[in-house]
Amino acid sequence: MHDESVRLHINGDRLVTASGEAVRLRGVGLGGWMNMENFITGYPSTEELQRAALRRVLGQDVYDAFFERFLDVFFADDDASFLAGLGMNSVRVPFNYRHFEDDDRPMELKEEGFLLLDRVIETCARNGLYTVLDLHAAPGYHNQRWHSDNPTHRSLFWTHRHFQDRVVHLWEALADRYKDNPWVAGYNPLNEPADPSGDRIGPFYERLHAAIRAVDPAHVIFLDGNRHATDFEQFEDPLPGTVYTVHDYALAGFADSGDYPGISRGQHVDRAYLESRFLERSAYMRRTGTPVWVGEFGPVYSTPYGGDPAYDAARYRVLADQLGIYDEHSAGWSLWTYKDIGLQGVAHAAADSPYVRRIAPVLEKKARLGVDVWGGVDTGVRHLLEPIENAVAEEYPRFDPPPFGQRQWIHVLVRHILLAEPMVDEFAERFAGIDAEQARELADSFRFDRCDVRTDLVDALRKHL
């Protein structure tokens, strides 16, 4: 039996338990587990392309051995206990729709995905952690980026009713499955949507909200703003029982940012600037008197395999200021991300782990060509990018592609698609010839007891928990 006293609901601008205790959700996102991303585990391009290449190289049996072990060990009781020991109270759980449904069998839901969610929810609950269920990759790609498992630069979700129907159907099933579980804090139906027109997201949210509420009238629904959870101007009155979720990545926390305080991408960034951006992004929630929850934020760091202490020190100053701002405004937060191979994670696979050693040549090439749009830099490919950027700016000065303009549009096309996609096979070939037991040993590189913890990051977080 579950303890109903911990069930969360909204009371004004706060989340409270059934027993009346205010709860400020503070925790991490579990990126890289049920929704893999290139910078988190080291492959180029997208999860779907990576998996297809590994299946070709390994064969089905060895492929299954690796991913079954990976899903077992990436997040387990030791991880949940560690987070609870820091004083955190929540884990946001991103997942890819492909765990629940195959494209050639739409609307036929697979039990395997639900069993994975069951396990992580119960693991967190045993350790006193709430979970927020986050559909990170939806059919048809609800944004234009790799993290929705999108191999293109287009979002088809907003113009194809079929894709929207599948998301509603999945969330009806998820709500039915977890409606009686009080340790599920709520449902985050779409991560970082990017509706190019801005006209479709509001009506779709209303439809999705009604569908979930018909099954589960109680759980909190966490709705991300448009343009990657930064734009809320499309919304009028808040929907009942809903937290509108902002993502607050800081200009001074990117891979190509400068010192902090100091200049990043031509802008002087200090604490006052960080706060002004947070207040701008959270204005809708404060105006409507609803809770403020920062569903993602967090700087990127130099890798632990030969990093730059001064670079990282500046990022820790950014993080400390952001956490202080959230404290002052009683905002909950979910740090991105918990575990990876060293870019952002609280924990990361060790530099001498079998997995990191095996993919090291690919990591070097990825860094040189800047194929990870998140966490990579374009220094090594400026000779390719600069003439394209200049030509597009000169020939199409009014061209402003969604979600973030010309420069990012070009970088996705050149770095993430043109240069990254051919590298997928090179990544897969690093695993050629291994057997099932070797595959499991590689996956064990992500076991908590074999990972390193970024102690300076932990120390910074502890001060705000």
Short mmCIF file of C-alpha atoms in Angstrom, two decimals:
data_model
loop_
_atom_site.label_atom_id
_atom_site.label_comp_id
_atom_site.label_asym_id
_atom_site.label_seq_id
_atom_site.Cartn_x
_atom_site.Cartn_y
_atom_site.Cartn_z
CA MET A 1 0.00 0.00 0.00
CA HIS A 2 1.20 3.51 -0.81
CA ASP A 3 1.30 6.33 1.75
CA GLU A 4 -1.38 8.72 0.49
CA SER A 5 -0.16 11.45 2.84
CA VAL A 6 2.72 12.23 0.45
CA ARG A 7 0.51 12.80 -2.62
CA LEU A 8 1.13 16.27 -4.09
CA HIS A 9 -1.37 18.85 -5.24
CA ILE A 10 -1.30 22.57 -5.97
CA ASN A 11 -2.26 25.11 -3.33
CA GLY A 12 -1.82 28.60 -4.77
CA ASP A 13 1.81 29.06 -5.73
CA ARG A 14 3.02 25.99 -3.84
CA LEU A 15 2.95 22.23 -4.07
CA VAL A 16 1.68 20.63 -0.87
CA THR A 17 1.15 17.09 0.34
CA ALA A 18 -2.20 15.62 1.28
CA SER A 19 -1.20 16.26 4.90
CA GLY A 20 -0.65 19.96 4.15
CA GLU A 21 3.15 20.11 4.10
CA ALA A 22 4.66 22.42 1.50
CA VAL A 23 7.09 20.67 -0.86
CA ARG A 24 9.63 22.41 -3.05
CA LEU A 25 10.75 19.84 -5.59
CA ARG A 26 14.55 19.84 -5.87
CA GLY A 27 16.38 17.09 -7.67
CA VAL A 28 17.90 15.93 -10.94
CA GLY A 29 16.91 14.85 -14.40
CA LEU A 30 17.71 11.26 -15.32
CA GLY A 31 18.92 12.03 -18.84
CA GLY A 32 20.55 9.25 -20.83
CA TRP A 33 18.58 6.33 -19.37
CA MET A 34 15.18 5.83 -21.06
CA ASN A 35 15.98 8.71 -23.40
CA MET A 36 19.59 8.62 -24.51
CA GLU A 37 21.46 11.70 -25.74
CA ASN A 38 24.71 11.96 -27.65
CA PHE A 39 26.67 14.06 -25.16
CA ILE A 40 25.52 11.95 -22.21
CA THR A 41 26.82 8.55 -23.34
CA GLY A 42 29.15 9.54 -26.16
CA TYR A 43 27.60 8.44 -29.44
CA PRO A 44 27.13 10.89 -32.35
CA SER A 45 23.75 11.97 -33.77
CA THR A 46 20.54 10.42 -32.36
CA GLU A 47 19.54 7.48 -30.20
CA GLU A 48 17.61 5.74 -32.98
CA LEU A 49 20.55 5.87 -35.39
CA GLN A 50 22.97 4.75 -32.67
CA ARG A 51 20.81 1.76 -31.76
CA ALA A 52 20.37 0.71 -35.39
CA ALA A 53 24.13 0.85 -36.00
CA LEU A 54 24.93 -1.11 -32.83
CA ARG A 55 22.36 -3.75 -33.75
CA ARG A 56 24.02 -4.19 -37.16
CA VAL A 57 27.50 -4.52 -35.64
CA LEU A 58 26.69 -6.57 -32.54
CA GLY A 59 23.82 -8.75 -33.65
CA GLN A 60 20.59 -8.93 -31.69
CA ASP A 61 21.80 -11.09 -28.80
CA VAL A 62 24.84 -9.00 -27.88
CA TYR A 63 22.89 -5.79 -28.50
CA ASP A 64 20.23 -7.01 -26.05
CA ALA A 65 22.87 -7.99 -23.50
CA PHE A 66 24.35 -4.49 -23.53
CA PHE A 67 21.10 -2.54 -23.31
CA GLU A 68 19.43 -4.81 -20.78
CA ARG A 69 22.42 -4.37 -18.45
CA PHE A 70 22.68 -0.64 -19.22
CA LEU A 71 19.03 -0.08 -18.26
CA ASP A 72 19.54 -2.16 -15.10
CA VAL A 73 22.62 -0.34 -13.80
CA PHE A 74 22.34 3.25 -15.00
CA PHE A 75 19.94 4.06 -12.16
CA ALA A 76 19.44 1.73 -9.20
CA ASP A 77 19.03 1.86 -5.42
CA ASP A 78 22.59 3.10 -4.85
CA ASP A 79 21.90 6.07 -7.10
CA ALA A 80 18.59 6.90 -5.44
CA SER A 81 20.13 6.56 -1.98
CA PHE A 82 22.97 8.89 -2.97
CA LEU A 83 20.55 11.58 -4.19
CA ALA A 84 18.38 11.27 -1.10
CA GLY A 85 21.49 11.55 1.04
CA LEU A 86 22.27 14.89 -0.57
CA GLY A 87 18.86 16.14 0.54
CA MET A 88 17.11 15.93 -2.83
CA ASN A 89 13.48 14.91 -2.99
CA SER A 90 12.76 14.26 -6.68
CA VAL A 91 13.91 12.77 -9.97
CA ARG A 92 12.58 13.84 -13.35
CA VAL A 93 12.47 10.74 -15.56
CA PRO A 94 12.80 11.42 -19.31
CA PHE A 95 11.68 8.66 -21.67
CA ASN A 96 11.49 7.97 -25.39
CA TYR A 97 8.17 6.86 -26.84
CA ARG A 98 9.98 3.97 -28.56
CA HIS A 99 10.09 2.11 -25.23
CA PHE A 100 6.29 2.00 -25.38
CA GLU A 101 5.39 1.83 -29.07
CA ASP A 102 6.89 0.84 -32.42
CA ASP A 103 6.35 3.06 -35.44
CA ASP A 104 5.13 0.12 -37.53
CA ARG A 105 2.58 -0.76 -34.83
CA PRO A 106 1.17 2.59 -33.69
CA MET A 107 -1.20 2.57 -30.73
CA GLU A 108 -0.03 -0.93 -29.70
CA LEU A 109 1.64 -0.26 -26.35
CA LYS A 110 4.50 -2.43 -25.10
CA GLU A 111 4.60 -3.58 -21.49
CA GLU A 112 8.41 -3.36 -21.36
CA GLY A 113 8.38 0.42 -21.17
CA PHE A 114 5.90 0.47 -18.33
CA LEU A 115 7.98 -2.07 -16.40
CA LEU A 116 11.03 0.19 -16.65
CA LEU A 117 9.01 3.13 -15.32
CA ASP A 118 7.53 0.94 -12.57
CA ARG A 119 11.03 0.06 -11.45
CA VAL A 120 12.42 3.59 -11.33
CA ILE A 121 9.31 4.93 -9.59
CA GLU A 122 9.53 2.26 -6.91
CA THR A 123 13.30 2.67 -6.55
CA CYS A 124 12.85 6.38 -5.96
CA ALA A 125 9.89 5.86 -3.61
CA ARG A 126 11.92 3.46 -1.44
CA ASN A 127 14.37 6.29 -0.97
CA GLY A 128 11.81 9.03 -0.36
CA LEU A 129 12.09 10.56 -3.83
CA TYR A 130 9.21 11.74 -5.98
CA THR A 131 9.28 11.14 -9.73
CA VAL A 132 8.10 13.42 -12.53
CA LEU A 133 7.39 11.45 -15.71
CA ASP A 134 8.72 13.28 -18.76
CA LEU A 135 8.01 12.36 -22.40
CA HIS A 136 11.28 13.59 -23.88
CA ALA A 137 10.95 12.11 -27.38
CA ALA A 138 7.50 11.93 -28.99
CA PRO A 139 6.52 10.43 -32.35
CA GLY A 140 6.93 12.97 -35.12
CA TYR A 141 9.46 15.03 -33.15
CA HIS A 142 7.86 17.82 -31.13
CA ASN A 143 10.99 19.96 -31.45
CA GLN A 144 13.81 20.36 -33.96
CA ARG A 145 16.65 18.95 -31.89
CA TRP A 146 18.46 15.67 -31.20
CA HIS A 147 17.02 15.30 -27.71
CA SER A 148 13.62 14.42 -29.18
CA ASP A 149 15.45 11.68 -31.14
CA ASN A 150 15.02 13.84 -34.22
CA PRO A 151 17.51 13.11 -37.04
CA THR A 152 16.29 16.14 -39.02
CA HIS A 153 15.84 19.87 -38.40
CA ARG A 154 12.06 19.71 -38.76
CA SER A 155 9.28 19.11 -36.25
CA LEU A 156 6.44 17.11 -37.83
CA PHE A 157 4.46 16.61 -34.64
CA TRP A 158 2.54 19.88 -34.82
CA THR A 159 1.16 19.35 -38.32
CA HIS A 160 0.26 15.64 -38.18
CA ARG A 161 -2.78 14.71 -36.11
CA HIS A 162 -1.63 11.09 -36.16
CA PHE A 163 1.43 11.86 -34.04
CA GLN A 164 -0.63 13.91 -31.61
CA ASP A 165 -3.16 11.08 -31.28
CA ARG A 166 -0.40 8.67 -30.36
CA VAL A 167 0.90 10.96 -27.60
CA VAL A 168 -2.60 11.39 -26.15
CA HIS A 169 -3.10 7.62 -26.25
CA LEU A 170 0.20 7.00 -24.47
CA TRP A 171 -0.53 9.53 -21.75
CA GLU A 172 -3.99 8.07 -21.16
CA ALA A 173 -2.30 4.72 -20.52
CA LEU A 174 0.40 6.24 -18.31
CA ALA A 175 -2.18 8.15 -16.27
CA ASP A 176 -4.22 5.00 -15.82
CA ARG A 177 -1.13 3.07 -14.73
CA TYR A 178 0.06 5.59 -12.13
CA LYS A 179 -3.07 7.40 -11.00
CA ASP A 180 -2.98 5.62 -7.63
CA ASN A 181 0.74 6.13 -6.97
CA PRO A 182 1.32 9.13 -4.68
CA TRP A 183 5.11 9.05 -5.19
CA VAL A 184 4.59 10.13 -8.79
CA ALA A 185 4.64 13.90 -8.38
CA GLY A 186 3.06 14.37 -11.79
CA TYR A 187 3.21 14.15 -15.55
CA ASN A 188 5.42 16.27 -17.84
CA PRO A 189 3.75 15.43 -21.19
CA LEU A 190 6.23 17.07 -23.62
CA ASN A 191 9.79 18.14 -22.96
CA GLU A 192 10.85 21.42 -24.58
CA PRO A 193 8.16 21.67 -27.26
CA ALA A 194 8.88 23.95 -30.21
CA ASP A 195 5.70 24.68 -32.14
CA PRO A 196 6.97 26.82 -35.03
CA SER A 197 3.69 28.71 -35.43
CA GLY A 198 2.93 29.08 -31.73
CA ASP A 199 -0.73 28.52 -32.61
CA ARG A 200 -0.99 24.77 -32.06
CA ILE A 201 0.61 24.20 -28.67
CA GLY A 202 -2.21 25.78 -26.66
CA PRO A 203 -5.06 23.77 -28.23
CA PHE A 204 -3.01 20.58 -28.06
CA TYR A 205 -2.25 21.12 -24.39
CA GLU A 206 -5.95 21.66 -23.71
CA ARG A 207 -6.79 18.41 -25.50
CA LEU A 208 -4.04 16.47 -23.71
CA HIS A 209 -4.94 17.95 -20.32
CA ALA A 210 -8.59 16.91 -20.75
CA ALA A 211 -7.60 13.39 -21.80
CA ILE A 212 -5.34 12.90 -18.77
CA ARG A 213 -7.91 14.40 -16.41
CA ALA A 214 -10.58 12.01 -17.68
CA VAL A 215 -8.41 9.16 -16.40
CA ASP A 216 -6.57 10.78 -13.48
CA PRO A 217 -8.18 13.85 -11.88
CA ALA A 218 -5.55 14.24 -9.16
CA HIS A 219 -1.92 14.20 -10.34
CA VAL A 220 -0.17 17.46 -11.10
CA ILE A 221 0.45 18.11 -14.80
CA PHE A 222 3.72 19.90 -15.65
CA LEU A 223 3.48 21.78 -18.95
CA ASP A 224 6.63 23.14 -20.59
CA GLY A 225 6.44 26.48 -22.35
CA ASN A 226 7.01 26.76 -26.08
CA ARG A 227 10.49 27.34 -27.57
CA HIS A 228 12.13 24.81 -25.26
CA ALA A 229 10.18 25.80 -22.14
CA THR A 230 11.04 29.50 -22.29
CA ASP A 231 7.97 31.10 -23.95
CA PHE A 232 4.55 31.20 -22.31
CA GLU A 233 2.90 34.01 -24.25
CA GLN A 234 0.56 31.57 -26.01
CA PHE A 235 -1.16 30.65 -22.75
CA GLU A 236 -4.06 32.48 -21.16
CA ASP A 237 -5.52 31.31 -17.82
CA PRO A 238 -3.65 28.34 -16.35
CA LEU A 239 -5.29 24.95 -16.66
CA PRO A 240 -6.44 23.43 -13.35
CA GLY A 241 -3.92 21.40 -11.41
CA THR A 242 -1.09 22.49 -13.68
CA VAL A 243 2.45 23.71 -13.08
CA TYR A 244 3.95 25.59 -16.02
CA THR A 245 7.56 24.52 -16.33
CA VAL A 246 10.45 26.79 -17.29
CA HIS A 247 13.93 25.77 -18.44
CA ASP A 248 16.62 28.20 -17.41
CA TYR A 249 19.96 27.50 -19.05
CA ALA A 250 22.32 30.37 -18.35
CA LEU A 251 24.19 32.22 -21.09
CA ALA A 252 27.36 31.96 -19.00
CA GLY A 253 27.02 28.17 -18.62
CA PHE A 254 27.45 27.03 -22.23
CA ALA A 255 30.51 25.32 -23.66
CA ASP A 256 31.58 28.47 -25.52
CA SER A 257 30.81 30.92 -22.70
CA GLY A 258 33.40 33.21 -21.17
CA ASP A 259 34.35 33.95 -17.60
CA TYR A 260 31.69 34.66 -14.98
CA PRO A 261 30.98 37.39 -14.18
CA GLY A 262 32.08 38.50 -17.63
CA ILE A 263 31.33 38.44 -21.33
CA SER A 264 29.59 35.50 -22.99
CA ARG A 265 28.57 35.71 -26.64
CA GLY A 266 28.94 39.48 -26.53
CA GLN A 267 26.75 39.95 -23.43
CA HIS A 268 27.97 40.92 -19.97
CA VAL A 269 26.57 38.26 -17.65
CA ASP A 270 26.46 38.60 -13.88
CA ARG A 271 24.01 37.66 -11.14
CA ALA A 272 21.69 40.54 -11.99
CA TYR A 273 21.54 39.36 -15.60
CA LEU A 274 20.82 35.76 -14.56
CA GLU A 275 18.01 36.94 -12.31
CA SER A 276 16.52 39.18 -15.00
CA ARG A 277 16.41 36.24 -17.42
CA PHE A 278 14.83 33.97 -14.80
CA LEU A 279 12.20 36.59 -13.95
CA GLU A 280 11.44 37.09 -17.63
CA ARG A 281 11.07 33.37 -18.25
CA SER A 282 8.94 32.78 -15.13
CA ALA A 283 6.74 35.87 -15.49
CA TYR A 284 3.67 33.86 -16.50
CA MET A 285 3.81 31.70 -13.37
CA ARG A 286 4.33 34.63 -11.06
CA ARG A 287 1.56 36.63 -12.74
CA THR A 288 -0.91 33.74 -12.46
CA GLY A 289 0.12 32.81 -8.92
CA THR A 290 1.09 29.25 -9.85
CA PRO A 291 4.15 27.31 -8.65
CA VAL A 292 7.52 27.95 -10.29
CA TRP A 293 9.48 24.83 -11.18
CA VAL A 294 12.68 24.98 -13.22
CA GLY A 295 12.49 21.66 -15.04
CA GLU A 296 16.03 21.95 -16.44
CA PHE A 297 19.09 24.10 -15.86
CA GLY A 298 22.78 23.61 -15.29
CA PRO A 299 26.15 24.60 -16.74
CA VAL A 300 28.43 22.35 -18.73
CA TYR A 301 31.90 21.65 -17.39
CA SER A 302 35.26 20.74 -18.86
CA THR A 303 35.65 17.00 -19.03
CA PRO A 304 37.15 15.22 -16.01
CA TYR A 305 39.69 13.65 -18.36
CA GLY A 306 42.02 16.65 -18.45
CA GLY A 307 39.67 19.49 -17.54
CA ASP A 308 40.25 23.19 -16.93
CA PRO A 309 39.85 24.16 -13.24
CA ALA A 310 39.38 27.88 -13.99
CA TYR A 311 36.69 27.12 -16.58
CA ASP A 312 34.86 24.89 -14.11
CA ALA A 313 35.19 27.39 -11.26
CA ALA A 314 33.35 29.97 -13.36
CA ARG A 315 30.56 27.43 -14.02
CA TYR A 316 30.23 26.68 -10.32
CA ARG A 317 29.80 30.41 -9.69
CA VAL A 318 27.01 30.45 -12.28
CA LEU A 319 25.36 27.47 -10.61
CA ALA A 320 25.63 28.97 -7.13
CA ASP A 321 24.01 32.21 -8.29
CA GLN A 322 21.21 30.38 -10.05
CA LEU A 323 20.48 28.25 -6.98
CA GLY A 324 20.51 31.37 -4.80
CA ILE A 325 18.02 33.06 -7.14
CA TYR A 326 15.73 30.03 -7.01
CA ASP A 327 15.92 30.06 -3.22
CA GLU A 328 14.93 33.72 -3.10
CA HIS A 329 11.93 33.11 -5.36
CA SER A 330 10.91 29.76 -3.80
CA ALA A 331 11.33 28.02 -7.14
CA GLY A 332 11.71 24.26 -7.33
CA TRP A 333 14.32 22.85 -9.67
CA SER A 334 15.63 19.77 -11.45
CA LEU A 335 19.31 19.91 -12.37
CA TRP A 336 20.28 18.55 -15.78
CA THR A 337 21.68 15.94 -15.61
CA TYR A 338 22.41 13.19 -13.07
CA LYS A 339 24.84 10.83 -14.83
CA ASP A 340 26.93 10.97 -18.01
CA ILE A 341 30.49 10.61 -19.28
CA GLY A 342 31.67 13.90 -17.79
CA LEU A 343 30.05 16.98 -19.34
CA GLN A 344 27.33 17.87 -16.83
CA GLY A 345 26.59 14.93 -14.60
CA VAL A 346 26.69 14.81 -10.84
CA ALA A 347 28.16 11.34 -11.40
CA HIS A 348 29.98 10.11 -14.48
CA ALA A 349 31.62 7.03 -15.92
CA ALA A 350 35.27 6.96 -14.88
CA ALA A 351 37.94 8.05 -17.36
CA ASP A 352 39.56 4.60 -17.17
CA SER A 353 36.29 2.68 -17.44
CA PRO A 354 36.03 0.06 -20.19
CA TYR A 355 33.29 2.02 -21.94
CA VAL A 356 35.06 5.39 -22.01
CA ARG A 357 38.35 3.81 -23.08
CA ARG A 358 36.64 1.97 -25.93
CA ILE A 359 34.94 5.04 -27.39
CA ALA A 360 37.84 7.46 -26.74
CA PRO A 361 38.79 7.86 -30.44
CA VAL A 362 35.21 8.76 -31.31
CA LEU A 363 35.04 11.26 -28.45
CA GLU A 364 38.18 12.93 -29.79
CA LYS A 365 36.76 13.15 -33.30
CA LYS A 366 33.40 14.40 -32.00
CA ALA A 367 35.17 17.17 -30.10
CA ARG A 368 37.34 18.11 -33.08
CA LEU A 369 34.36 18.40 -35.44
CA GLY A 370 32.00 19.83 -32.82
CA VAL A 371 29.21 17.42 -33.77
CA ASP A 372 27.46 17.67 -30.38
CA VAL A 373 25.53 20.91 -30.64
CA TRP A 374 25.15 20.77 -26.85
CA GLY A 375 28.48 20.74 -25.06
CA GLY A 376 30.59 20.97 -28.20
CA VAL A 377 32.29 23.98 -29.77
CA ASP A 378 32.70 24.89 -33.41
CA THR A 379 36.38 25.91 -33.29
CA GLY A 380 37.51 23.06 -35.51
CA VAL A 381 34.89 23.66 -38.20
CA ARG A 382 34.75 27.45 -38.40
CA HIS A 383 36.24 27.20 -41.90
CA LEU A 384 33.08 25.32 -42.92
CA LEU A 385 30.53 27.28 -40.95
CA GLU A 386 31.65 30.86 -41.48
CA PRO A 387 31.07 31.07 -45.23
CA ILE A 388 27.67 29.42 -44.85
CA GLU A 389 26.67 31.76 -42.01
CA ASN A 390 27.80 34.77 -44.02
CA ALA A 391 26.07 33.67 -47.20
CA VAL A 392 22.75 32.96 -45.47
CA ALA A 393 22.88 36.25 -43.56
CA GLU A 394 23.65 38.19 -46.72
CA GLU A 395 21.21 36.48 -49.04
CA TYR A 396 18.37 35.96 -46.53
CA PRO A 397 18.64 38.72 -43.93
CA ARG A 398 15.03 38.31 -42.79
CA PHE A 399 15.18 34.52 -42.51
CA ASP A 400 14.51 33.58 -38.88
CA PRO A 401 13.95 29.81 -38.61
CA PRO A 402 12.46 28.39 -35.40
CA PRO A 403 13.21 27.93 -32.66
CA PHE A 404 16.37 30.09 -32.28
CA GLY A 405 17.30 31.68 -35.58
CA GLN A 406 19.77 31.33 -38.43
CA ARG A 407 22.98 30.45 -36.60
CA GLN A 408 21.58 27.52 -34.64
CA TRP A 409 19.66 26.33 -37.71
CA ILE A 410 22.92 26.18 -39.67
CA HIS A 411 24.80 24.49 -36.84
CA VAL A 412 22.19 21.76 -36.51
CA LEU A 413 22.29 21.08 -40.24
CA VAL A 414 26.09 21.08 -40.55
CA ARG A 415 27.35 19.80 -37.22
CA HIS A 416 24.55 17.57 -35.93
CA ILE A 417 23.41 16.11 -39.27
CA LEU A 418 26.04 16.49 -42.02
CA LEU A 419 29.09 15.73 -39.83
CA ALA A 420 27.50 13.60 -37.10
CA GLU A 421 25.46 11.10 -39.06
CA PRO A 422 28.42 9.53 -40.95
CA MET A 423 30.19 9.11 -37.60
CA VAL A 424 27.50 6.80 -36.19
CA ASP A 425 28.96 3.75 -37.93
CA GLU A 426 32.44 4.62 -36.64
CA PHE A 427 31.04 4.66 -33.12
CA ALA A 428 29.35 1.29 -33.58
CA GLU A 429 32.51 -0.26 -35.03
CA ARG A 430 34.30 0.44 -31.75
CA PHE A 431 32.20 -2.42 -30.32
CA ALA A 432 32.82 -4.91 -33.13
CA GLY A 433 33.73 -8.42 -32.01
CA ILE A 434 32.62 -8.23 -28.39
CA ASP A 435 30.51 -11.00 -26.89
CA ALA A 436 27.55 -10.75 -24.52
CA GLU A 437 29.65 -10.84 -21.35
CA GLN A 438 31.95 -8.11 -22.64
CA ALA A 439 28.89 -6.06 -23.56
CA ARG A 440 27.60 -6.34 -20.00
CA GLU A 441 31.00 -5.33 -18.63
CA LEU A 442 30.95 -2.21 -20.81
CA ALA A 443 27.47 -1.31 -19.56
CA ASP A 444 28.67 -1.79 -15.98
CA SER A 445 30.84 1.31 -16.46
CA PHE A 446 27.68 3.23 -15.55
CA ARG A 447 27.09 1.41 -12.25
CA PHE A 448 27.15 3.83 -9.35
CA ASP A 449 29.98 2.05 -7.54
CA ARG A 450 32.12 2.31 -10.69
CA CYS A 451 31.33 5.96 -11.40
CA ASP A 452 33.12 9.05 -10.16
CA VAL A 453 31.23 11.84 -8.41
CA ARG A 454 31.89 15.47 -9.30
CA THR A 455 32.58 16.56 -5.75
CA ASP A 456 32.68 20.32 -6.37
CA LEU A 457 29.24 20.09 -7.97
CA VAL A 458 27.93 18.06 -5.04
CA ASP A 459 29.31 20.62 -2.58
CA ALA A 460 27.62 23.45 -4.49
CA LEU A 461 24.28 21.63 -4.48
CA ARG A 462 24.44 20.70 -0.78
CA LYS A 463 24.39 24.38 0.19
CA HIS A 464 20.90 24.69 -1.30
CA LEU A 465 19.34 21.44 -0.11
#
